[in-house]
Amino acid sequence: MICKLILALILLTSCSGAAERSGGNPGQREEQEGIVTGADQVESYVPGLEGKRVGMVINQTSIIGNTLSVDSLLALGVDIKMIFGPEHGFRQNASNGAIVRDEVDPQTGIPIVSLYGKNRKPSKAQMDALDVLIFDIQDVGCRFYTYINTLADIMEACAEYGKQLIILDRPNPNGFVDGPVLDMRFKSGIGKFPIPIAHGMTMGEFAHMLNGEGWLANGVKCDIKVVRMENYTHDLYYELPVNPSPNLNSQASIILYPSLCLFEGTIISQGRGTYMPFTVLGAPELKGQYEFSFKPVSIPGMSEAPLHRDKICYGIDLRDYDIKELHASGRINLQWMLELYKAFPEKERFFDASQSPAMGRIEALIGNDVFKKQVMDGLSEAEIRKSWEPGLSDYKEMRKQYLLYP
């Protein structure tokens, strides 16, 4: 039997840890102090793990209180046999897109299987060694953020080998819905499902959508159990307690990400190669048009070969931008894209992403082949947004049936 005293101790740590993580901003504490994540509700899922061989799909965001969930669950007697690590690795020590290799966790001795190397999903042998899997990864609510792809791969493996997947739900910091729905002609590793850029779902909700819409390979259905959060709503302004990936290293970068990641399909740097990624925009060619400047350099673990490496870039500083206002708007900001295209002197080079190793073409990022022409033709933001219909409204209606939170 699991020791009730240890269980109570873990719960106490979770509550106190949540208060400590909220920091010194009283307003922010009031907004999110009532949230209890799925992981923190150990009493609702740990008893069901007794006697089972457990695999965990986790990374550095997988915490109970202030402690990595793997350490907390081991302390509760859970028999964790294997850890599966996504992009950036289990302990966030790999750069964007870098191959992550299998290893053994030096702190626990548990084998770590990379899902961002030669394999994107667990093998039969690995699944045969487990009775149940736990998925606990913090997402940021964007189509091109790869953790939703990892979720789908894990669900397919669980369905194929008859294993249950327990999803410990966490808040979506960008819980709004906006952007064009992906034209599946442009399906890629940064866009696998017909959803808008900001999909407005938690991982638990998205898992239900994957099952319900038949989006898993061969239409399989995964046996999922979602450990729901308490006191969460999609419009809540939520500050993540742990950075979700190396280049989303601040609350500003997380809130700006749905808008600024589109620049990965252009000649404009988004600050990779600095310690302020996704909060600045610029290029060497904009010298004389903007006073603000920054210089991308090689930073191991963040960006080894950034766009415009060792060159001074001139452009826009968004570090002091009102991200709470942007969050409340529930919209992706297209004005920065329109402004910088207009300012860029060599228009034919603006959408040349060949120098950027991070993501890919603008068509893959935005999800269609009309956006580039719309920008080049000088369409307004309102005109561009109009072209997203009726797909965006249809998605919002479909999404309603899978929501677990208001």
GROMACS .gro file of C-alpha atoms in nm:
model
  406
    1MET     CA    1   0.000   0.000   0.000
    2ILE     CA    2   0.114   0.356  -0.072
    3CYS     CA    3   0.205   0.538   0.246
    4LYS     CA    4  -0.062   0.796   0.325
    5LEU     CA    5   0.192   1.003   0.515
    6ILE     CA    6   0.414   1.037   0.208
    7LEU     CA    7   0.110   1.117  -0.004
    8ALA     CA    8   0.011   1.398   0.231
    9LEU     CA    9   0.368   1.529   0.225
   10ILE     CA   10   0.371   1.541  -0.154
   11LEU     CA   11   0.041   1.728  -0.157
   12LEU     CA   12   0.171   1.978   0.097
   13THR     CA   13   0.483   2.032  -0.114
   14SER     CA   14   0.266   2.085  -0.421
   15CYS     CA   15   0.057   2.355  -0.259
   16SER     CA   16   0.348   2.541  -0.104
   17GLY     CA   17   0.553   2.505  -0.422
   18ALA     CA   18   0.275   2.660  -0.631
   19ALA     CA   19   0.267   2.962  -0.403
   20GLU     CA   20   0.646   3.001  -0.418
   21ARG     CA   21   0.657   2.969  -0.798
   22SER     CA   22   0.406   3.247  -0.849
   23GLY     CA   23   0.676   3.498  -0.758
   24GLY     CA   24   0.643   3.846  -0.620
   25ASN     CA   25   0.364   3.980  -0.839
   26PRO     CA   26   0.052   3.994  -0.616
   27GLY     CA   27  -0.184   4.028  -0.914
   28GLN     CA   28  -0.039   3.722  -1.081
   29ARG     CA   29  -0.072   3.520  -0.759
   30GLU     CA   30  -0.439   3.610  -0.733
   31GLU     CA   31  -0.503   3.504  -1.093
   32GLN     CA   32  -0.349   3.159  -1.081
   33GLU     CA   33  -0.300   3.056  -0.719
   34GLY     CA   34  -0.622   2.853  -0.730
   35ILE     CA   35  -0.509   2.634  -1.023
   36VAL     CA   36  -0.431   2.275  -0.933
   37THR     CA   37  -0.262   2.097  -1.223
   38GLY     CA   38  -0.331   1.736  -1.309
   39ALA     CA   39   0.015   1.637  -1.186
   40ASP     CA   40  -0.046   1.797  -0.848
   41GLN     CA   41  -0.354   1.581  -0.790
   42VAL     CA   42  -0.154   1.272  -0.699
   43GLU     CA   43  -0.438   1.131  -0.490
   44SER     CA   44  -0.648   1.087  -0.806
   45TYR     CA   45  -0.402   0.880  -1.009
   46VAL     CA   46  -0.120   0.738  -0.793
   47PRO     CA   47  -0.333   0.469  -0.621
   48GLY     CA   48  -0.422   0.327  -0.963
   49LEU     CA   49  -0.051   0.283  -1.045
   50GLU     CA   50   0.014   0.037  -0.764
   51GLY     CA   51   0.167  -0.284  -0.895
   52LYS     CA   52   0.204  -0.147  -1.248
   53ARG     CA   53   0.512  -0.092  -1.461
   54VAL     CA   54   0.501   0.275  -1.552
   55GLY     CA   55   0.651   0.472  -1.838
   56MET     CA   56   0.659   0.853  -1.831
   57VAL     CA   57   0.664   1.099  -2.121
   58ILE     CA   58   0.807   1.402  -1.947
   59ASN     CA   59   1.060   1.683  -1.953
   60GLN     CA   60   1.177   1.961  -1.720
   61THR     CA   61   0.826   2.110  -1.703
   62SER     CA   62   0.688   1.793  -1.544
   63ILE     CA   63   0.677   1.898  -1.181
   64ILE     CA   64   0.478   1.834  -0.867
   65GLY     CA   65   0.526   2.135  -0.645
   66ASN     CA   66   0.888   2.233  -0.701
   67THR     CA   67   1.006   1.879  -0.770
   68LEU     CA   68   1.029   1.683  -1.095
   69SER     CA   69   0.732   1.449  -1.105
   70VAL     CA   70   0.952   1.144  -1.162
   71ASP     CA   71   1.126   1.209  -0.830
   72SER     CA   72   0.798   1.269  -0.648
   73LEU     CA   73   0.635   0.956  -0.788
   74LEU     CA   74   0.940   0.743  -0.710
   75ALA     CA   75   0.914   0.866  -0.351
   76LEU     CA   76   0.553   0.746  -0.350
   77GLY     CA   77   0.660   0.398  -0.453
   78VAL     CA   78   0.555   0.418  -0.818
   79ASP     CA   79   0.751   0.166  -1.027
   80ILE     CA   80   0.884   0.384  -1.308
   81LYS     CA   81   1.059   0.164  -1.563
   82MET     CA   82   1.126   0.408  -1.847
   83ILE     CA   83   1.129   0.779  -1.933
   84PHE     CA   84   1.051   0.903  -2.283
   85GLY     CA   85   1.199   1.244  -2.368
   86PRO     CA   86   1.065   1.477  -2.644
   87GLU     CA   87   1.237   1.757  -2.839
   88HIS     CA   88   1.503   1.933  -2.627
   89GLY     CA   89   1.546   1.621  -2.411
   90PHE     CA   90   1.428   1.515  -2.067
   91ARG     CA   91   1.627   1.783  -1.886
   92GLN     CA   92   1.606   2.049  -2.163
   93ASN     CA   93   1.970   2.020  -2.269
   94ALA     CA   94   1.921   2.007  -2.648
   95SER     CA   95   1.873   2.293  -2.892
   96ASN     CA   96   1.576   2.345  -3.122
   97GLY     CA   97   1.557   2.061  -3.374
   98ALA     CA   98   1.870   1.888  -3.243
   99ILE     CA   99   1.887   1.507  -3.240
  100VAL     CA  100   1.841   1.376  -2.884
  101ARG     CA  101   2.004   1.043  -2.798
  102ASP     CA  102   1.902   0.768  -2.558
  103GLU     CA  103   2.071   0.776  -2.219
  104VAL     CA  104   2.035   0.680  -1.854
  105ASP     CA  105   1.920   0.945  -1.608
  106PRO     CA  106   2.219   0.988  -1.372
  107GLN     CA  107   1.996   1.093  -1.082
  108THR     CA  108   1.753   0.799  -1.088
  109GLY     CA  109   1.920   0.532  -1.302
  110ILE     CA  110   1.606   0.509  -1.516
  111PRO     CA  111   1.659   0.455  -1.892
  112ILE     CA  112   1.565   0.760  -2.101
  113VAL     CA  113   1.440   0.688  -2.452
  114SER     CA  114   1.455   0.978  -2.695
  115LEU     CA  115   1.147   1.052  -2.902
  116TYR     CA  116   1.340   1.314  -3.099
  117GLY     CA  117   1.613   1.098  -3.247
  118LYS     CA  118   1.591   0.784  -3.458
  119ASN     CA  119   1.246   0.703  -3.315
  120ARG     CA  120   0.940   0.928  -3.279
  121LYS     CA  121   0.735   0.674  -3.084
  122PRO     CA  122   0.805   0.384  -2.847
  123SER     CA  123   0.888   0.043  -2.996
  124LYS     CA  124   0.700  -0.280  -2.932
  125ALA     CA  125   0.975  -0.405  -2.701
  126GLN     CA  126   0.959  -0.087  -2.496
  127MET     CA  127   0.581  -0.093  -2.475
  128ASP     CA  128   0.580  -0.463  -2.380
  129ALA     CA  129   0.791  -0.371  -2.075
  130LEU     CA  130   0.519  -0.131  -1.950
  131ASP     CA  131   0.163  -0.154  -1.825
  132VAL     CA  132   0.068   0.213  -1.846
  133LEU     CA  133   0.213   0.545  -1.968
  134ILE     CA  134   0.189   0.890  -1.813
  135PHE     CA  135   0.208   1.200  -2.035
  136ASP     CA  136   0.299   1.521  -1.851
  137ILE     CA  137   0.447   1.797  -2.069
  138GLN     CA  138   0.377   2.168  -2.067
  139ASP     CA  139   0.255   2.295  -2.406
  140VAL     CA  140   0.219   2.656  -2.527
  141GLY     CA  141  -0.088   2.616  -2.747
  142CYS     CA  142   0.061   2.656  -3.097
  143ARG     CA  143   0.033   2.430  -3.401
  144PHE     CA  144   0.405   2.450  -3.475
  145TYR     CA  145   0.516   2.365  -3.120
  146THR     CA  146   0.608   1.997  -3.152
  147TYR     CA  147   0.478   1.855  -2.824
  148ILE     CA  148   0.129   1.798  -2.968
  149ASN     CA  149   0.296   1.579  -3.230
  150THR     CA  150   0.466   1.385  -2.951
  151LEU     CA  151   0.127   1.339  -2.783
  152ALA     CA  152  -0.019   1.196  -3.105
  153ASP     CA  153   0.275   0.958  -3.151
  154ILE     CA  154   0.241   0.831  -2.794
  155MET     CA  155  -0.135   0.786  -2.833
  156GLU     CA  156  -0.080   0.583  -3.151
  157ALA     CA  157   0.172   0.358  -2.975
  158CYS     CA  158  -0.060   0.306  -2.677
  159ALA     CA  159  -0.350   0.223  -2.909
  160GLU     CA  160  -0.139  -0.020  -3.111
  161TYR     CA  161  -0.008  -0.208  -2.808
  162GLY     CA  162  -0.315  -0.188  -2.586
  163LYS     CA  163  -0.184   0.044  -2.313
  164GLN     CA  164  -0.369   0.317  -2.128
  165LEU     CA  165  -0.234   0.672  -2.142
  166ILE     CA  166  -0.280   0.893  -1.838
  167ILE     CA  167  -0.253   1.263  -1.928
  168LEU     CA  168  -0.174   1.501  -1.643
  169ASP     CA  169  -0.328   1.821  -1.774
  170ARG     CA  170  -0.162   2.164  -1.751
  171PRO     CA  171  -0.276   2.517  -1.847
  172ASN     CA  172  -0.238   2.650  -2.199
  173PRO     CA  173  -0.073   2.994  -2.159
  174ASN     CA  174  -0.208   3.092  -2.503
  175GLY     CA  175  -0.558   2.955  -2.458
  176PHE     CA  176  -0.720   3.157  -2.739
  177VAL     CA  177  -0.807   3.041  -3.091
  178ASP     CA  178  -0.669   3.233  -3.391
  179GLY     CA  179  -0.497   3.198  -3.725
  180PRO     CA  180  -0.571   3.012  -4.048
  181VAL     CA  181  -0.653   2.643  -4.026
  182LEU     CA  182  -0.373   2.435  -4.176
  183ASP     CA  183  -0.424   2.347  -4.541
  184MET     CA  184  -0.320   1.981  -4.528
  185ARG     CA  185  -0.131   2.020  -4.854
  186PHE     CA  186   0.131   2.186  -4.632
  187LYS     CA  187   0.138   1.918  -4.366
  188SER     CA  188   0.484   1.889  -4.209
  189GLY     CA  189   0.666   1.829  -3.883
  190ILE     CA  190   0.557   2.175  -3.769
  191GLY     CA  191   0.197   2.126  -3.874
  192LYS     CA  192   0.036   1.783  -3.878
  193PHE     CA  193  -0.330   1.855  -3.805
  194PRO     CA  194  -0.601   2.081  -3.956
  195ILE     CA  195  -0.600   2.331  -3.671
  196PRO     CA  196  -0.530   2.706  -3.651
  197ILE     CA  197  -0.199   2.847  -3.530
  198ALA     CA  198  -0.334   2.904  -3.177
  199HIS     CA  199  -0.553   2.598  -3.120
  200GLY     CA  200  -0.697   2.692  -2.778
  201MET     CA  201  -0.668   2.345  -2.625
  202THR     CA  202  -0.496   2.188  -2.327
  203MET     CA  203  -0.310   1.863  -2.389
  204GLY     CA  204  -0.598   1.670  -2.235
  205GLU     CA  205  -0.852   1.839  -2.460
  206PHE     CA  206  -0.634   1.794  -2.767
  207ALA     CA  207  -0.604   1.422  -2.692
  208HIS     CA  208  -0.983   1.394  -2.697
  209MET     CA  209  -0.985   1.582  -3.029
  210LEU     CA  210  -0.725   1.346  -3.177
  211ASN     CA  211  -0.943   1.050  -3.082
  212GLY     CA  212  -1.273   1.208  -3.177
  213GLU     CA  213  -1.169   1.342  -3.516
  214GLY     CA  214  -0.990   1.023  -3.619
  215TRP     CA  215  -0.657   1.201  -3.666
  216LEU     CA  216  -0.440   0.921  -3.531
  217ALA     CA  217  -0.280   0.688  -3.785
  218ASN     CA  218  -0.532   0.444  -3.935
  219GLY     CA  219  -0.804   0.607  -3.725
  220VAL     CA  220  -0.705   0.418  -3.409
  221LYS     CA  221  -0.845   0.524  -3.071
  222CYS     CA  222  -0.631   0.553  -2.761
  223ASP     CA  223  -0.755   0.460  -2.413
  224ILE     CA  224  -0.692   0.789  -2.234
  225LYS     CA  225  -0.754   0.912  -1.883
  226VAL     CA  226  -0.719   1.288  -1.839
  227VAL     CA  227  -0.648   1.406  -1.486
  228ARG     CA  228  -0.823   1.741  -1.510
  229MET     CA  229  -0.709   2.066  -1.353
  230GLU     CA  230  -0.906   2.255  -1.095
  231ASN     CA  231  -0.996   2.624  -1.133
  232TYR     CA  232  -0.860   2.667  -1.487
  233THR     CA  233  -1.024   2.864  -1.769
  234HIS     CA  234  -0.892   2.917  -2.120
  235ASP     CA  235  -0.880   3.296  -2.090
  236LEU     CA  236  -0.674   3.289  -1.770
  237TYR     CA  237  -0.343   3.473  -1.784
  238TYR     CA  238  -0.107   3.202  -1.661
  239GLU     CA  239   0.265   3.239  -1.595
  240LEU     CA  240   0.454   2.917  -1.647
  241PRO     CA  241   0.664   2.811  -1.345
  242VAL     CA  242   0.926   2.644  -1.570
  243ASN     CA  243   1.049   2.748  -1.915
  244PRO     CA  244   0.897   2.505  -2.169
  245SER     CA  245   1.201   2.505  -2.401
  246PRO     CA  246   1.542   2.678  -2.432
  247ASN     CA  247   1.423   2.957  -2.662
  248LEU     CA  248   1.102   3.024  -2.472
  249ASN     CA  249   1.286   3.147  -2.166
  250SER     CA  250   1.054   3.424  -2.045
  251GLN     CA  251   0.684   3.489  -2.006
  252ALA     CA  252   0.709   3.754  -2.279
  253SER     CA  253   0.858   3.506  -2.527
  254ILE     CA  254   0.578   3.256  -2.453
  255ILE     CA  255   0.298   3.510  -2.511
  256LEU     CA  256   0.468   3.659  -2.819
  257TYR     CA  257   0.551   3.318  -2.969
  258PRO     CA  258   0.227   3.267  -3.168
  259SER     CA  259   0.293   3.598  -3.347
  260LEU     CA  260   0.671   3.596  -3.377
  261CYS     CA  261   0.731   3.235  -3.478
  262LEU     CA  262   0.593   3.321  -3.822
  263PHE     CA  263   0.915   3.516  -3.879
  264GLU     CA  264   1.100   3.183  -3.889
  265GLY     CA  265   0.979   3.176  -4.249
  266THR     CA  266   1.147   3.509  -4.331
  267ILE     CA  267   1.488   3.675  -4.337
  268ILE     CA  268   1.405   3.848  -4.007
  269SER     CA  269   1.573   3.723  -3.688
  270GLN     CA  270   1.346   3.660  -3.389
  271GLY     CA  271   1.638   3.683  -3.147
  272ARG     CA  272   1.768   3.329  -3.167
  273GLY     CA  273   2.133   3.349  -3.074
  274THR     CA  274   2.059   3.597  -2.795
  275TYR     CA  275   1.928   3.554  -2.441
  276MET     CA  276   1.607   3.733  -2.540
  277PRO     CA  277   1.463   3.507  -2.813
  278PHE     CA  278   1.110   3.571  -2.940
  279THR     CA  279   1.104   3.919  -2.789
  280VAL     CA  280   1.304   4.104  -3.058
  281LEU     CA  281   1.291   4.125  -3.438
  282GLY     CA  282   1.553   4.253  -3.679
  283ALA     CA  283   1.794   4.213  -3.970
  284PRO     CA  284   2.118   4.382  -4.083
  285GLU     CA  285   1.941   4.529  -4.387
  286LEU     CA  286   1.720   4.744  -4.161
  287LYS     CA  287   2.011   4.962  -4.047
  288GLY     CA  288   1.913   5.328  -4.059
  289GLN     CA  289   1.541   5.252  -4.024
  290TYR     CA  290   1.546   5.137  -3.661
  291GLU     CA  291   1.767   5.246  -3.371
  292PHE     CA  292   1.736   4.929  -3.165
  293SER     CA  293   1.994   4.661  -3.245
  294PHE     CA  294   2.114   4.320  -3.129
  295LYS     CA  295   2.372   4.067  -3.248
  296PRO     CA  296   2.296   3.693  -3.270
  297VAL     CA  297   2.585   3.469  -3.168
  298SER     CA  298   2.629   3.095  -3.124
  299ILE     CA  299   2.488   2.986  -2.788
  300PRO     CA  300   2.526   2.614  -2.710
  301GLY     CA  301   2.201   2.457  -2.595
  302MET     CA  302   1.995   2.742  -2.738
  303SER     CA  303   2.105   2.823  -3.092
  304GLU     CA  304   2.440   2.710  -3.229
  305ALA     CA  305   2.397   2.857  -3.579
  306PRO     CA  306   2.141   3.137  -3.563
  307LEU     CA  307   2.023   3.346  -3.855
  308HIS     CA  308   2.251   3.652  -3.907
  309ARG     CA  309   2.513   3.503  -3.678
  310ASP     CA  310   2.772   3.761  -3.563
  311LYS     CA  311   2.596   4.038  -3.755
  312ILE     CA  312   2.428   4.343  -3.602
  313CYS     CA  313   2.053   4.335  -3.659
  314TYR     CA  314   1.828   4.641  -3.644
  315GLY     CA  315   1.460   4.632  -3.570
  316ILE     CA  316   1.191   4.611  -3.302
  317ASP     CA  317   1.235   4.557  -2.928
  318LEU     CA  318   0.924   4.394  -2.777
  319ARG     CA  319   1.063   4.315  -2.432
  320ASP     CA  320   0.851   4.586  -2.272
  321TYR     CA  321   0.544   4.518  -2.486
  322ASP     CA  322   0.219   4.483  -2.292
  323ILE     CA  323   0.189   4.105  -2.318
  324LYS     CA  324  -0.115   4.096  -2.089
  325GLU     CA  325  -0.300   4.319  -2.334
  326LEU     CA  326  -0.189   4.096  -2.623
  327HIS     CA  327  -0.306   3.789  -2.431
  328ALA     CA  328  -0.642   3.950  -2.353
  329SER     CA  329  -0.695   4.037  -2.721
  330GLY     CA  330  -0.705   3.667  -2.809
  331ARG     CA  331  -0.534   3.742  -3.139
  332ILE     CA  332  -0.211   3.686  -3.322
  333ASN     CA  333  -0.047   4.021  -3.405
  334LEU     CA  334   0.020   4.054  -3.779
  335GLN     CA  335   0.119   4.421  -3.771
  336TRP     CA  336   0.486   4.345  -3.706
  337MET     CA  337   0.499   4.125  -4.016
  338LEU     CA  338   0.334   4.392  -4.231
  339GLU     CA  339   0.556   4.668  -4.090
  340LEU     CA  340   0.885   4.487  -4.138
  341TYR     CA  341   0.800   4.372  -4.489
  342LYS     CA  342   0.724   4.732  -4.581
  343ALA     CA  343   1.052   4.849  -4.423
  344PHE     CA  344   1.273   4.576  -4.571
  345PRO     CA  345   1.462   4.715  -4.873
  346GLU     CA  346   1.500   4.390  -5.069
  347LYS     CA  347   1.141   4.267  -5.089
  348GLU     CA  348   1.230   3.961  -5.298
  349ARG     CA  349   1.449   3.831  -5.012
  350PHE     CA  350   1.207   3.890  -4.725
  351PHE     CA  351   1.049   3.542  -4.733
  352ASP     CA  352   1.380   3.366  -4.799
  353ALA     CA  353   1.418   3.131  -4.500
  354SER     CA  354   1.703   2.930  -4.654
  355GLN     CA  355   1.956   3.087  -4.416
  356SER     CA  356   1.754   2.994  -4.109
  357PRO     CA  357   1.803   2.636  -3.981
  358ALA     CA  358   1.532   2.663  -3.718
  359MET     CA  359   1.197   2.605  -3.887
  360GLY     CA  360   1.106   2.633  -4.254
  361ARG     CA  361   0.909   2.801  -4.527
  362ILE     CA  362   0.638   3.054  -4.447
  363GLU     CA  363   0.382   2.824  -4.614
  364ALA     CA  364   0.449   2.550  -4.356
  365LEU     CA  365   0.433   2.794  -4.065
  366ILE     CA  366   0.123   2.991  -4.162
  367GLY     CA  367  -0.040   2.681  -4.310
  368ASN     CA  368  -0.131   2.802  -4.661
  369ASP     CA  369   0.014   2.939  -4.983
  370VAL     CA  370  -0.178   3.269  -4.991
  371PHE     CA  371  -0.038   3.455  -4.690
  372LYS     CA  372   0.293   3.537  -4.857
  373LYS     CA  373   0.117   3.691  -5.156
  374GLN     CA  374  -0.124   3.878  -4.927
  375VAL     CA  375   0.166   4.046  -4.747
  376MET     CA  376   0.350   4.123  -5.071
  377ASP     CA  377   0.033   4.271  -5.223
  378GLY     CA  378  -0.010   4.505  -4.928
  379LEU     CA  379  -0.334   4.362  -4.788
  380SER     CA  380  -0.442   4.491  -4.449
  381GLU     CA  381  -0.461   4.274  -4.140
  382ALA     CA  382  -0.840   4.282  -4.161
  383GLU     CA  383  -0.832   4.160  -4.522
  384ILE     CA  384  -0.592   3.880  -4.434
  385ARG     CA  385  -0.805   3.774  -4.140
  386LYS     CA  386  -1.114   3.761  -4.358
  387SER     CA  387  -0.946   3.494  -4.570
  388TRP     CA  388  -0.920   3.268  -4.265
  389GLU     CA  389  -1.296   3.214  -4.275
  390PRO     CA  390  -1.500   3.002  -4.272
  391GLY     CA  391  -1.229   2.758  -4.162
  392LEU     CA  392  -1.153   2.933  -3.834
  393SER     CA  393  -1.519   2.957  -3.730
  394ASP     CA  394  -1.579   2.594  -3.828
  395TYR     CA  395  -1.284   2.487  -3.612
  396LYS     CA  396  -1.413   2.684  -3.314
  397GLU     CA  397  -1.747   2.510  -3.342
  398MET     CA  398  -1.587   2.165  -3.371
  399ARG     CA  399  -1.357   2.241  -3.074
  400LYS     CA  400  -1.649   2.295  -2.837
  401GLN     CA  401  -1.729   1.924  -2.808
  402TYR     CA  402  -1.383   1.847  -2.672
  403LEU     CA  403  -1.349   2.121  -2.412
  404LEU     CA  404  -1.296   2.018  -2.051
  405TYR     CA  405  -1.280   2.375  -1.918
  406PRO     CA  406  -1.476   2.696  -1.980
   0.00000   0.00000   0.00000
